mmCIF file with all atom_site columns, C-alpha atoms in Angstrom:
data_model
loop_
_atom_site.group_PDB
_atom_site.id
_atom_site.type_symbol
_atom_site.label_atom_id
_atom_site.label_alt_id
_atom_site.label_comp_id
_atom_site.label_asym_id
_atom_site.label_entity_id
_atom_site.label_seq_id
_atom_site.pdbx_PDB_ins_code
_atom_site.Cartn_x
_atom_site.Cartn_y
_atom_site.Cartn_z
_atom_site.occupancy
_atom_site.B_iso_or_equiv
_atom_site.pdbx_formal_charge
_atom_site.auth_seq_id
_atom_site.auth_comp_id
_atom_site.auth_asym_id
_atom_site.auth_atom_id
_atom_site.pdbx_PDB_model_num
ATOM 1   C CA . MET A 1 1   ? 61.681 16.292 -215.092 1.00 43.00 ? 46  MET A CA 1
ATOM 2   C CA . THR A 1 2   ? 64.093 13.864 -214.906 1.00 46.00 ? 47  THR A CA 1
ATOM 3   C CA . ASP A 1 3   ? 66.053 12.913 -211.342 1.00 45.00 ? 48  ASP A CA 1
ATOM 4   C CA . THR A 1 4   ? 68.930 14.053 -213.409 1.00 47.00 ? 49  THR A CA 1
ATOM 5   C CA . ASP A 1 5   ? 67.167 17.859 -213.586 1.00 47.00 ? 50  ASP A CA 1
ATOM 6   C CA . ALA A 1 6   ? 65.362 17.586 -210.041 1.00 55.00 ? 51  ALA A CA 1
ATOM 7   C CA . LEU A 1 7   ? 68.555 17.036 -208.688 1.00 65.00 ? 52  LEU A CA 1
ATOM 8   C CA . TYR A 1 8   ? 70.226 19.626 -210.839 1.00 78.00 ? 53  TYR A CA 1
ATOM 9   C CA . GLY A 1 9   ? 67.484 22.437 -211.347 1.00 89.00 ? 54  GLY A CA 1
ATOM 10  C CA . ILE A 1 10  ? 70.259 24.618 -213.142 1.00 92.00 ? 55  ILE A CA 1
ATOM 11  C CA . ARG A 1 11  ? 68.914 27.423 -215.631 1.00 92.00 ? 56  ARG A CA 1
ATOM 12  C CA . GLU A 1 12  ? 70.860 25.554 -218.181 1.00 91.00 ? 57  GLU A CA 1
ATOM 13  C CA . ARG A 1 13  ? 69.925 21.997 -217.801 1.00 88.00 ? 58  ARG A CA 1
ATOM 14  C CA . THR A 1 14  ? 66.481 22.375 -217.398 1.00 87.00 ? 59  THR A CA 1
ATOM 15  C CA . GLY A 1 15  ? 65.456 25.645 -219.660 1.00 89.00 ? 60  GLY A CA 1
ATOM 16  C CA . ASN A 1 16  ? 63.608 26.569 -216.131 1.00 90.00 ? 61  ASN A CA 1
ATOM 17  C CA . PRO A 1 17  ? 64.247 30.505 -216.142 1.00 91.00 ? 62  PRO A CA 1
ATOM 18  C CA . ALA A 1 18  ? 63.023 30.144 -212.774 1.00 91.00 ? 63  ALA A CA 1
ATOM 19  C CA . HIS A 1 19  ? 66.388 27.842 -211.511 1.00 93.00 ? 64  HIS A CA 1
ATOM 20  C CA . ALA A 1 20  ? 69.640 29.746 -210.739 1.00 95.00 ? 65  ALA A CA 1
ATOM 21  C CA . PRO A 1 21  ? 71.911 30.240 -213.703 1.00 96.00 ? 66  PRO A CA 1
ATOM 22  C CA . VAL A 1 22  ? 75.635 27.758 -213.073 1.00 96.00 ? 67  VAL A CA 1
ATOM 23  C CA . ASP A 1 23  ? 76.999 31.895 -213.229 1.00 97.00 ? 68  ASP A CA 1
ATOM 24  C CA . ASP A 1 24  ? 75.494 32.799 -209.847 1.00 97.00 ? 69  ASP A CA 1
ATOM 25  C CA . VAL A 1 25  ? 76.098 29.043 -208.590 1.00 97.00 ? 70  VAL A CA 1
ATOM 26  C CA . CYS A 1 26  ? 79.708 29.460 -209.422 1.00 97.00 ? 71  CYS A CA 1
ATOM 27  C CA . GLU A 1 27  ? 79.686 33.985 -208.467 1.00 98.00 ? 72  GLU A CA 1
ATOM 28  C CA . LEU A 1 28  ? 78.314 32.145 -204.839 1.00 96.00 ? 73  LEU A CA 1
ATOM 29  C CA . VAL A 1 29  ? 80.711 29.779 -204.395 1.00 97.00 ? 74  VAL A CA 1
ATOM 30  C CA . PHE A 1 30  ? 83.485 32.281 -205.024 1.00 98.00 ? 75  PHE A CA 1
ATOM 31  C CA . GLU A 1 31  ? 82.049 35.074 -203.020 1.00 97.00 ? 76  GLU A CA 1
ATOM 32  C CA . ARG A 1 32  ? 81.651 32.708 -199.640 1.00 95.00 ? 77  ARG A CA 1
ATOM 33  C CA . ALA A 1 33  ? 84.923 31.410 -200.428 1.00 96.00 ? 78  ALA A CA 1
ATOM 34  C CA . ARG A 1 34  ? 86.449 34.867 -200.199 1.00 96.00 ? 79  ARG A CA 1
ATOM 35  C CA . ASN A 1 35  ? 83.842 35.703 -196.967 1.00 94.00 ? 80  ASN A CA 1
ATOM 36  C CA . GLN A 1 36  ? 83.375 32.914 -195.124 1.00 92.00 ? 81  GLN A CA 1
ATOM 37  C CA . ARG A 1 37  ? 80.648 32.862 -192.850 1.00 91.00 ? 82  ARG A CA 1
ATOM 38  C CA . GLU A 1 38  ? 81.427 31.556 -189.183 1.00 88.00 ? 83  GLU A CA 1
ATOM 39  C CA . ASP A 1 39  ? 79.022 29.689 -186.755 1.00 87.00 ? 84  ASP A CA 1
ATOM 40  C CA . HIS A 1 40  ? 77.270 29.060 -189.998 1.00 86.00 ? 85  HIS A CA 1
ATOM 41  C CA . GLN A 1 41  ? 76.214 25.078 -190.458 1.00 87.00 ? 86  GLN A CA 1
ATOM 42  C CA . ASP A 1 42  ? 77.609 25.088 -193.503 1.00 82.00 ? 87  ASP A CA 1
ATOM 43  C CA . ALA A 1 43  ? 80.718 26.574 -192.969 1.00 88.00 ? 88  ALA A CA 1
ATOM 44  C CA . HIS A 1 44  ? 82.734 23.815 -193.505 1.00 89.00 ? 89  HIS A CA 1
ATOM 45  C CA . PHE A 1 45  ? 81.928 23.795 -197.470 1.00 90.00 ? 90  PHE A CA 1
ATOM 46  C CA . ASP A 1 46  ? 83.005 28.197 -197.401 1.00 93.00 ? 91  ASP A CA 1
ATOM 47  C CA . GLU A 1 47  ? 86.425 26.412 -196.061 1.00 93.00 ? 92  GLU A CA 1
ATOM 48  C CA . ALA A 1 48  ? 86.923 23.815 -198.261 1.00 93.00 ? 93  ALA A CA 1
ATOM 49  C CA . MET A 1 49  ? 86.249 26.244 -201.658 1.00 96.00 ? 94  MET A CA 1
ATOM 50  C CA . ALA A 1 50  ? 88.341 28.792 -200.029 1.00 96.00 ? 95  ALA A CA 1
ATOM 51  C CA . THR A 1 51  ? 91.251 25.899 -200.042 1.00 96.00 ? 96  THR A CA 1
ATOM 52  C CA . VAL A 1 52  ? 90.304 25.020 -203.498 1.00 97.00 ? 97  VAL A CA 1
ATOM 53  C CA . VAL A 1 53  ? 90.289 28.462 -205.373 1.00 97.00 ? 98  VAL A CA 1
ATOM 54  C CA . ASP A 1 54  ? 93.346 29.347 -203.524 1.00 97.00 ? 99  ASP A CA 1
ATOM 55  C CA . ARG A 1 55  ? 94.983 25.986 -204.499 1.00 97.00 ? 100 ARG A CA 1
ATOM 56  C CA . TYR A 1 56  ? 94.017 25.795 -208.210 1.00 98.00 ? 101 TYR A CA 1
ATOM 57  C CA . GLY A 1 57  ? 92.246 29.626 -209.289 1.00 97.00 ? 102 GLY A CA 1
ATOM 58  C CA . GLU A 1 58  ? 88.986 30.430 -210.618 1.00 97.00 ? 103 GLU A CA 1
ATOM 59  C CA . ASP A 1 59  ? 89.606 29.706 -213.503 1.00 98.00 ? 104 ASP A CA 1
ATOM 60  C CA . THR A 1 60  ? 89.615 25.613 -212.827 1.00 98.00 ? 105 THR A CA 1
ATOM 61  C CA . VAL A 1 61  ? 86.939 25.743 -210.293 1.00 98.00 ? 106 VAL A CA 1
ATOM 62  C CA . ARG A 1 62  ? 84.265 26.835 -212.692 1.00 98.00 ? 107 ARG A CA 1
ATOM 63  C CA . THR A 1 63  ? 85.104 24.909 -215.668 1.00 98.00 ? 108 THR A CA 1
ATOM 64  C CA . VAL A 1 64  ? 84.451 22.344 -212.604 1.00 98.00 ? 109 VAL A CA 1
ATOM 65  C CA . ILE A 1 65  ? 81.312 23.194 -211.618 1.00 97.00 ? 110 ILE A CA 1
ATOM 66  C CA . HIS A 1 66  ? 79.862 23.961 -215.147 1.00 96.00 ? 111 HIS A CA 1
ATOM 67  C CA . ARG A 1 67  ? 80.911 20.204 -216.225 1.00 96.00 ? 112 ARG A CA 1
ATOM 68  C CA . VAL A 1 68  ? 78.861 19.117 -213.070 1.00 95.00 ? 113 VAL A CA 1
ATOM 69  C CA . LEU A 1 69  ? 75.770 21.359 -212.803 1.00 95.00 ? 114 LEU A CA 1
ATOM 70  C CA . VAL A 1 70  ? 75.109 21.250 -216.823 1.00 94.00 ? 115 VAL A CA 1
ATOM 71  C CA . GLU A 1 71  ? 77.273 18.818 -218.283 1.00 93.00 ? 116 GLU A CA 1
ATOM 72  C CA . HIS A 1 72  ? 76.774 16.038 -215.667 1.00 91.00 ? 117 HIS A CA 1
ATOM 73  C CA . TYR A 1 73  ? 79.919 15.503 -215.227 1.00 95.00 ? 118 TYR A CA 1
ATOM 74  C CA . PRO A 1 74  ? 80.705 12.609 -212.388 1.00 94.00 ? 119 PRO A CA 1
ATOM 75  C CA . PHE A 1 75  ? 82.409 15.021 -209.909 1.00 94.00 ? 120 PHE A CA 1
ATOM 76  C CA . ARG A 1 76  ? 85.810 12.854 -209.779 1.00 92.00 ? 121 ARG A CA 1
ATOM 77  C CA . THR A 1 77  ? 85.898 12.736 -213.723 1.00 94.00 ? 122 THR A CA 1
ATOM 78  C CA . ALA A 1 78  ? 85.201 16.580 -213.935 1.00 96.00 ? 123 ALA A CA 1
ATOM 79  C CA . THR A 1 79  ? 88.370 16.911 -213.464 1.00 96.00 ? 124 THR A CA 1
ATOM 80  C CA . HIS A 1 80  ? 89.592 15.378 -216.473 1.00 95.00 ? 125 HIS A CA 1
ATOM 81  C CA . ASP A 1 81  ? 92.667 17.660 -217.698 1.00 96.00 ? 126 ASP A CA 1
ATOM 82  C CA . LEU A 1 82  ? 92.497 20.350 -214.619 1.00 96.00 ? 127 LEU A CA 1
ATOM 83  C CA . ASP A 1 83  ? 95.854 18.536 -212.807 1.00 95.00 ? 128 ASP A CA 1
ATOM 84  C CA . MET A 1 84  ? 94.145 18.540 -210.135 1.00 96.00 ? 129 MET A CA 1
ATOM 85  C CA . ARG A 1 85  ? 93.055 15.858 -207.628 1.00 95.00 ? 130 ARG A CA 1
ATOM 86  C CA . ASN A 1 86  ? 89.673 14.390 -207.810 1.00 94.00 ? 131 ASN A CA 1
ATOM 87  C CA . ILE A 1 87  ? 88.676 14.534 -203.945 1.00 95.00 ? 132 ILE A CA 1
ATOM 88  C CA . ASP A 1 88  ? 88.674 18.293 -204.980 1.00 96.00 ? 133 ASP A CA 1
ATOM 89  C CA . GLY A 1 89  ? 85.814 17.838 -207.924 1.00 96.00 ? 134 GLY A CA 1
ATOM 90  C CA . VAL A 1 90  ? 84.347 16.074 -204.929 1.00 96.00 ? 135 VAL A CA 1
ATOM 91  C CA . ARG A 1 91  ? 84.307 18.592 -203.085 1.00 95.00 ? 136 ARG A CA 1
ATOM 92  C CA . ILE A 1 92  ? 83.889 21.554 -205.243 1.00 97.00 ? 137 ILE A CA 1
ATOM 93  C CA . GLY A 1 93  ? 80.554 19.281 -206.974 1.00 95.00 ? 138 GLY A CA 1
ATOM 94  C CA . THR A 1 94  ? 79.181 19.147 -203.787 1.00 93.00 ? 139 THR A CA 1
ATOM 95  C CA . THR A 1 95  ? 79.209 22.912 -202.504 1.00 94.00 ? 140 THR A CA 1
ATOM 96  C CA . ALA A 1 96  ? 77.781 23.416 -205.773 1.00 95.00 ? 141 ALA A CA 1
ATOM 97  C CA . GLY A 1 97  ? 74.680 21.345 -205.599 1.00 93.00 ? 142 GLY A CA 1
ATOM 98  C CA . TRP A 1 98  ? 74.253 23.008 -201.984 1.00 91.00 ? 143 TRP A CA 1
ATOM 99  C CA . PHE A 1 99  ? 75.384 26.525 -203.286 1.00 93.00 ? 144 PHE A CA 1
ATOM 100 C CA . LEU A 1 100 ? 72.818 25.193 -206.129 1.00 94.00 ? 145 LEU A CA 1
ATOM 101 C CA . GLU A 1 101 ? 70.035 24.485 -203.822 1.00 92.00 ? 146 GLU A CA 1
ATOM 102 C CA . GLU A 1 102 ? 70.012 27.663 -201.496 1.00 91.00 ? 147 GLU A CA 1
ATOM 103 C CA . LEU A 1 103 ? 70.128 30.221 -204.626 1.00 94.00 ? 148 LEU A CA 1
ATOM 104 C CA . ASN A 1 104 ? 67.046 27.722 -206.215 1.00 93.00 ? 149 ASN A CA 1
ATOM 105 C CA . ALA A 1 105 ? 65.127 27.870 -203.209 1.00 91.00 ? 150 ALA A CA 1
ATOM 106 C CA . GLU A 1 106 ? 65.514 32.116 -202.800 1.00 86.00 ? 151 GLU A CA 1
#
């Protein structure tokens, strides 16, 4: 396994059925955006995703997550042609990575 595979242990990249699929990561991002956790150490991720989902819509956020986790785009480059600020690509990519790690640990 390469360092990239270790960082992004997503089923579509690694072929490992024990890794979470990208759709599960997307659904967790959207669930947490809709139902933000209070008094949780990672609540800032939920709040950030609520903001970007509201600003750009689920389809655009899903595209960025797929580009980052499956296609290995850099976070800022994942926003290309999406009429999105690069910093929001960084927020989405960072959050998706944390949520992927959480799903893979389950």
